[in-house]
Structures are given as C-alpha cells and as structure tokens.
C-alpha cells in the first residue's frame, strides 16, 4: 500500500507551495483516479510517490515504511512501484522496441529466456505485437504510448502509476488505452491514474481524489465524488456525461457507457 501523510512540497526555484498537506491512501487492489485541472499538482504528486522528489514536510510510505531516499532503497521501490510518464519520449530510449522493453530486466541480470518471455507478455498485453519489429520512430504517438506502458509493465511491479494515459490521443487511441487499463486491472495490479479525462476516470476507477491548486478537495468512492456538482466545478472540472444524464435528465446513474447504450 502506498500512502502519503500530510505531505507538502515546493520546487526550489519557486516559493509557492505546489502541494499542501496531502494525506492520501492508495489502497492495494483498487484503481484510484487522481483528477484536477492543469497545474493542480498531479504530476508532482506522482514524482513524490516514486521518491524522485522529496516532500518538504510529511512523508510518503510504501508497505508501512517511510521512503528512504538512498539509491539502493529507491531501486527497491522501483521494483514495486512503476510509472508511465505522460510523454512516451521521456520513457523510451532505444530505437528497437523489444530492446527498450527488455532494458530494465537485463539490467537486473535476469535470465535471457525469462526476459524474452516477459517482453512478449507485455507486448501482447498492450496489443503491440504487430508493430514491435518496427523502429520506434515509425510509430504513431498512440503506439509509442503503448510501448511505454509495456516498458512499465514488464517489471511486474504490484503498483503502477499512469500520468495522463489518454492525453493527446485520438478517440480510437484513447479507446485502446482504456482496454489496456482494464486488462492491467484484471491482472490484479494496483493502478493509479492521473488525468483530466473525466469520462475515463469515471469508467475505470473505484476511488477518486480531487486536487485543486495543490490541495486535496476530497477522496472517495468514484460515483459519490462525481455526484458533487459544486465540488467538481470548484476543481475546474466537469462531471462525467453519464453523471450529467442522471442529474439533468433523471435517468438512472449508469456506471459504464455499455450499461447505458445497452451493448
Ligand atoms: N520542475 C518544476 N519547477 C518549478 N515548478 C514546477 C515544475 N514542475 C511543475 N511546476 C509547477 O507546479 C505546479 C503543479 O504542476 P504539475 O504537478 O505538473 O500539475 P499537473 O500535473 O496537475 O498539471 C504548477 O504550478 C507548475 O507550474
Ligand atoms: Mg501533469
């Protein structure tokens, strides 16, 4: 379990608090959404959860222990918590896709047969088998995103953080990412998704936390959070379309598009 206890953070060159007094529990076995307008602090919070940044006050805990910021301890943490950055170019280093995904495993000194097996599984999970032999520069943005996700999955960490997984994607690319997320969840992984793609968060997450200007407005059950019209507005967000249908047209509160569309 990953949690934060009253953490506050500011960047050195900037005197403003970027996050203030955030206490958040990211329960194992749950899919948690972290929502907030641009600049509300979502990506910064992810860096703190990964130990890439250190809070000015408060602490981040993994498995009941406060993070230790030594190289070796952080290396251990990365075996348990992995991240998919918003920009795939931040994550992909090799032009050869299979080598890129295998990199972290080979670094661990893993047996080559096991490396190939894991790379293959990860490629299958993100539907990338059919383009895995092309050089990375020939891929679309959405395909690169899928390679980046495979690179994070291959370590088989129990917890995976995804920063804006659908940003910049067209509707089909977005739909593919949603299906991949559902597969990752079905594997029993703990998943934390930061996004302002409200409809994605509503459909995929069990729990949601709302950030606004570095403060946590609320955390709780997805439907309960999104039913709070004023709070969602205060956060600079809009309610999911299924919630609006319920509130404005007095239809039942559907959880998924398929439930409403009947397909
Ligand atoms: N490296 C940085 N140095 C200084 N300020 C930063 C840096 N990264 C982000 N910020 C500031 O921190 C705030 C939160 O940013 P960020 O965590 O990226 O929010 P979000 O991911 O929700 O858009 C913003 O005001 C942003 O300008
Ligand atoms: Mg961000």
XYZ file of C-alpha atoms and ligand atoms in Angstrom:
291
model
C 0.000 0.000 0.000
C 1.219 3.448 -0.972
C 0.266 6.430 1.148
C 1.167 9.989 1.934
C 0.995 11.545 5.374
C 0.437 15.286 5.352
C 2.965 15.997 2.627
C 3.727 19.487 1.375
C 6.088 20.340 -1.422
C 7.548 23.324 -3.265
C 10.076 23.428 -6.078
C 13.376 25.058 -5.073
C 13.269 27.882 -7.586
C 9.702 28.747 -6.691
C 8.440 29.927 -3.338
C 4.853 28.764 -3.772
C 3.547 25.531 -2.308
C 2.731 23.175 -5.167
C 1.190 20.601 -2.827
C -0.089 21.333 0.657
C -0.923 18.927 3.424
C -1.879 15.937 1.280
C -2.854 12.739 3.084
C -3.827 10.054 0.670
C -4.119 6.281 0.896
C -3.809 4.342 -2.334
C -5.262 1.004 -1.360
C -3.945 -2.208 -2.910
C -6.406 -3.944 -5.203
C -8.100 -0.671 -6.131
C -7.951 1.582 -9.126
C -7.552 5.148 -7.976
C -8.043 8.234 -10.087
C -6.254 11.475 -9.378
C -8.064 14.328 -11.048
C -7.515 18.059 -11.190
C -7.128 20.889 -13.683
C -3.768 21.592 -15.321
C -1.250 22.765 -12.771
C -3.144 21.321 -9.788
C -0.126 19.163 -8.858
C -0.911 15.688 -10.219
C 2.439 15.013 -11.887
C 4.325 16.444 -8.926
C 2.435 14.115 -6.594
C 3.475 11.149 -8.764
C 7.141 12.220 -8.536
C 6.768 12.304 -4.753
C 5.146 8.845 -4.684
C 8.092 7.491 -6.675
C 10.702 9.140 -4.473
C 12.012 11.202 -7.421
C 11.094 14.294 -5.391
C 11.168 14.546 -1.616
C 8.435 16.309 0.376
C 9.401 19.395 2.408
C 7.190 18.151 5.221
C 5.282 14.934 5.834
C 6.175 11.512 4.483
C 5.437 9.024 1.733
C 5.119 5.387 2.852
C 5.287 2.129 0.953
C 4.270 -1.060 2.734
C 4.032 0.686 6.077
C 7.551 2.160 5.892
C 8.510 5.769 5.154
C 10.502 6.001 1.917
C 14.229 6.085 2.245
C 15.928 8.205 -0.392
C 19.177 6.247 -0.763
C 19.911 4.930 -4.213
C 19.553 1.298 -3.161
C 16.224 1.884 -1.365
C 14.821 3.767 -4.344
C 15.952 0.969 -6.620
C 13.959 -1.441 -4.434
C 10.942 0.868 -4.539
C 11.024 0.845 -8.366
C 10.551 -2.940 -8.250
C 7.249 -2.262 -6.531
C 6.018 0.989 -7.999
C 6.461 1.793 -11.661
C 5.343 4.779 -13.691
C 4.234 5.537 -17.212
C 5.106 9.172 -17.890
C 2.789 11.392 -19.881
C 5.315 11.830 -22.677
C 6.467 8.470 -24.106
C 9.701 10.082 -25.347
C 10.625 10.524 -21.684
C 10.459 6.770 -21.271
C 11.707 5.184 -24.485
C 15.459 5.191 -25.140
C 16.148 2.508 -27.732
C 15.030 2.564 -31.368
C 14.468 -1.168 -31.141
C 11.210 -1.746 -29.267
C 11.975 -5.153 -27.812
C 15.384 -3.962 -26.534
C 13.751 -0.951 -24.980
C 11.204 -3.007 -23.071
C 13.848 -5.566 -22.071
C 16.281 -2.925 -20.798
C 15.253 -2.883 -17.133
C 15.116 -6.685 -16.984
C 18.577 -7.153 -18.494
C 19.791 -4.539 -16.044
C 18.531 -6.788 -13.244
C 20.601 -9.598 -14.707
C 17.543 -11.696 -15.452
C 17.867 -14.939 -17.367
C 17.522 -14.208 -21.125
C 14.758 -16.748 -21.666
C 12.711 -15.124 -18.905
C 13.455 -11.683 -20.379
C 12.059 -12.725 -23.769
C 9.010 -14.328 -22.191
C 8.205 -11.224 -20.155
C 8.755 -8.864 -23.087
C 6.427 -10.992 -25.166
C 3.722 -10.923 -22.470
C 3.990 -7.165 -22.080
C 3.753 -6.630 -25.854
C 0.663 -8.820 -26.004
C -0.996 -7.005 -23.128
C -0.694 -3.654 -24.938
C -1.560 -5.082 -28.397
C 1.835 -4.164 -29.766
C 2.939 -7.475 -31.265
C 2.119 -6.425 -34.825
C 4.344 -3.312 -34.738
C 7.019 -4.499 -32.317
C 9.578 -5.095 -35.059
C 9.411 -1.582 -36.479
C 11.862 1.109 -35.395
C 10.355 3.325 -32.708
C 10.446 6.468 -34.886
C 7.926 4.917 -37.296
C 5.269 4.539 -34.603
C 2.308 6.831 -34.023
C 2.035 8.696 -30.732
C -0.573 6.223 -29.501
C 1.641 3.256 -30.397
C 4.573 4.841 -28.544
C 2.348 5.255 -25.525
C 1.589 1.544 -25.634
C 5.306 0.700 -25.831
C 5.914 2.941 -22.810
C 3.183 1.102 -20.889
C 4.728 -2.251 -21.837
C 8.086 -0.969 -20.534
C 6.488 -0.192 -17.187
C 4.545 -3.466 -17.010
C 7.459 -5.719 -17.773
C 8.931 -5.340 -14.293
C 5.712 -6.823 -12.941
C 5.563 -4.313 -10.102
C 2.411 -4.648 -7.985
C 1.662 -0.938 -8.314
C 1.638 1.113 -11.482
C 1.134 4.863 -11.860
C -0.038 6.275 -15.190
C 0.262 10.007 -15.787
C -2.369 11.255 -18.265
C -2.519 7.979 -20.221
C -5.003 9.319 -22.798
C -3.635 12.845 -23.289
C -3.012 13.666 -26.934
C -4.713 10.541 -28.292
C -7.466 10.351 -30.897
C -10.734 8.562 -29.948
C -9.551 5.174 -31.203
C -6.175 5.500 -29.457
C -7.997 6.504 -26.298
C -10.320 3.511 -26.504
C -7.336 1.169 -26.916
C -5.718 2.622 -23.811
C -8.951 2.116 -21.849
C -8.990 -1.551 -22.859
C -5.330 -1.941 -21.861
C -6.054 -0.314 -18.491
C -8.902 -2.747 -17.936
C -6.565 -5.656 -18.694
C -3.968 -4.353 -16.239
C -6.656 -4.009 -13.584
C -7.912 -7.542 -14.311
C -4.398 -8.834 -13.591
C -4.918 -7.635 -10.026
C -2.460 -4.772 -10.110
C -2.869 -1.643 -8.098
C -3.354 1.162 -10.592
C -3.255 4.910 -10.045
C -4.276 7.102 -12.970
C -3.828 10.849 -13.128
C -5.981 12.528 -15.715
C -8.371 15.276 -16.566
C -10.145 12.823 -18.878
C -13.143 12.683 -16.566
C -15.105 10.072 -18.511
C -12.127 7.723 -18.458
C -11.668 8.113 -14.699
C -15.387 7.617 -14.079
C -15.463 4.349 -16.028
C -12.217 2.818 -14.829
C -11.637 3.909 -11.212
C -13.022 2.596 -7.909
C -11.938 5.661 -5.984
C -11.121 9.223 -6.901
C -9.126 12.004 -5.297
C -9.629 15.582 -6.424
C -6.745 18.044 -6.409
C -7.244 21.786 -6.680
C -4.330 24.219 -6.552
C -2.221 21.743 -4.634
C -4.846 20.852 -2.080
C -6.920 17.720 -1.780
C -10.596 18.708 -2.071
C -11.944 15.231 -1.473
C -11.252 11.493 -1.806
C -13.754 8.703 -2.012
C -15.954 6.369 -3.992
C -15.996 7.410 -7.671
C -19.740 7.904 -8.026
C -20.045 9.719 -4.696
C -17.273 12.134 -5.679
C -18.639 12.869 -9.143
C -22.176 13.464 -7.860
C -20.863 16.537 -6.012
C -21.629 19.132 -8.665
C -20.284 22.158 -6.793
C -17.057 20.475 -5.781
C -16.297 19.294 -9.320
C -16.970 22.818 -10.586
C -14.726 24.285 -7.874
C -11.926 21.994 -9.070
C -12.277 23.453 -12.570
C -13.608 20.175 -13.953
C -16.871 18.953 -15.445
C -18.936 15.956 -14.421
C -18.847 12.756 -16.498
C -21.578 12.651 -19.143
C -23.237 9.645 -17.500
C -23.495 11.568 -14.211
C -24.945 14.593 -16.027
C -27.567 12.401 -17.704
C -28.567 11.201 -14.264
C -28.682 14.646 -12.652
C -30.105 16.622 -15.549
C -32.372 14.085 -17.256
C -33.325 11.985 -14.239
C -32.035 8.795 -15.809
C -30.569 6.034 -13.614
C -26.926 6.569 -12.666
C -25.107 4.320 -15.131
C -21.526 3.383 -14.403
C -20.377 2.419 -17.887
C -21.247 3.502 -21.412
C -22.237 -0.081 -22.274
C -24.773 -0.123 -19.410
C -26.479 2.943 -20.857
C -26.175 2.072 -24.517
C -27.248 -1.491 -23.843
C -24.485 -3.071 -25.900
N 10.085 21.450 -12.467
C 9.294 22.415 -12.000
N 9.811 23.541 -11.459
C 9.022 24.509 -10.961
N 7.669 24.470 -10.948
C 7.095 23.373 -11.469
C 7.867 22.294 -12.017
N 7.008 21.326 -12.457
C 5.770 21.795 -12.189
N 5.812 23.020 -11.597
C 4.646 23.801 -11.129
O 3.961 23.040 -10.163
C 2.547 23.174 -10.310
C 1.929 21.798 -10.467
O 2.367 21.233 -11.698
P 2.087 19.722 -12.106
O 2.435 18.847 -10.966
O 2.763 19.493 -13.402
O 0.495 19.738 -12.275
P -0.456 18.833 -13.192
O 0.268 17.560 -13.486
O -1.691 18.650 -12.357
O -0.747 19.629 -14.430
C 2.338 24.114 -11.496
O 2.126 25.406 -10.996
C 3.641 24.026 -12.243
O 3.901 25.232 -12.929
Mg 0.722 16.619 -15.254
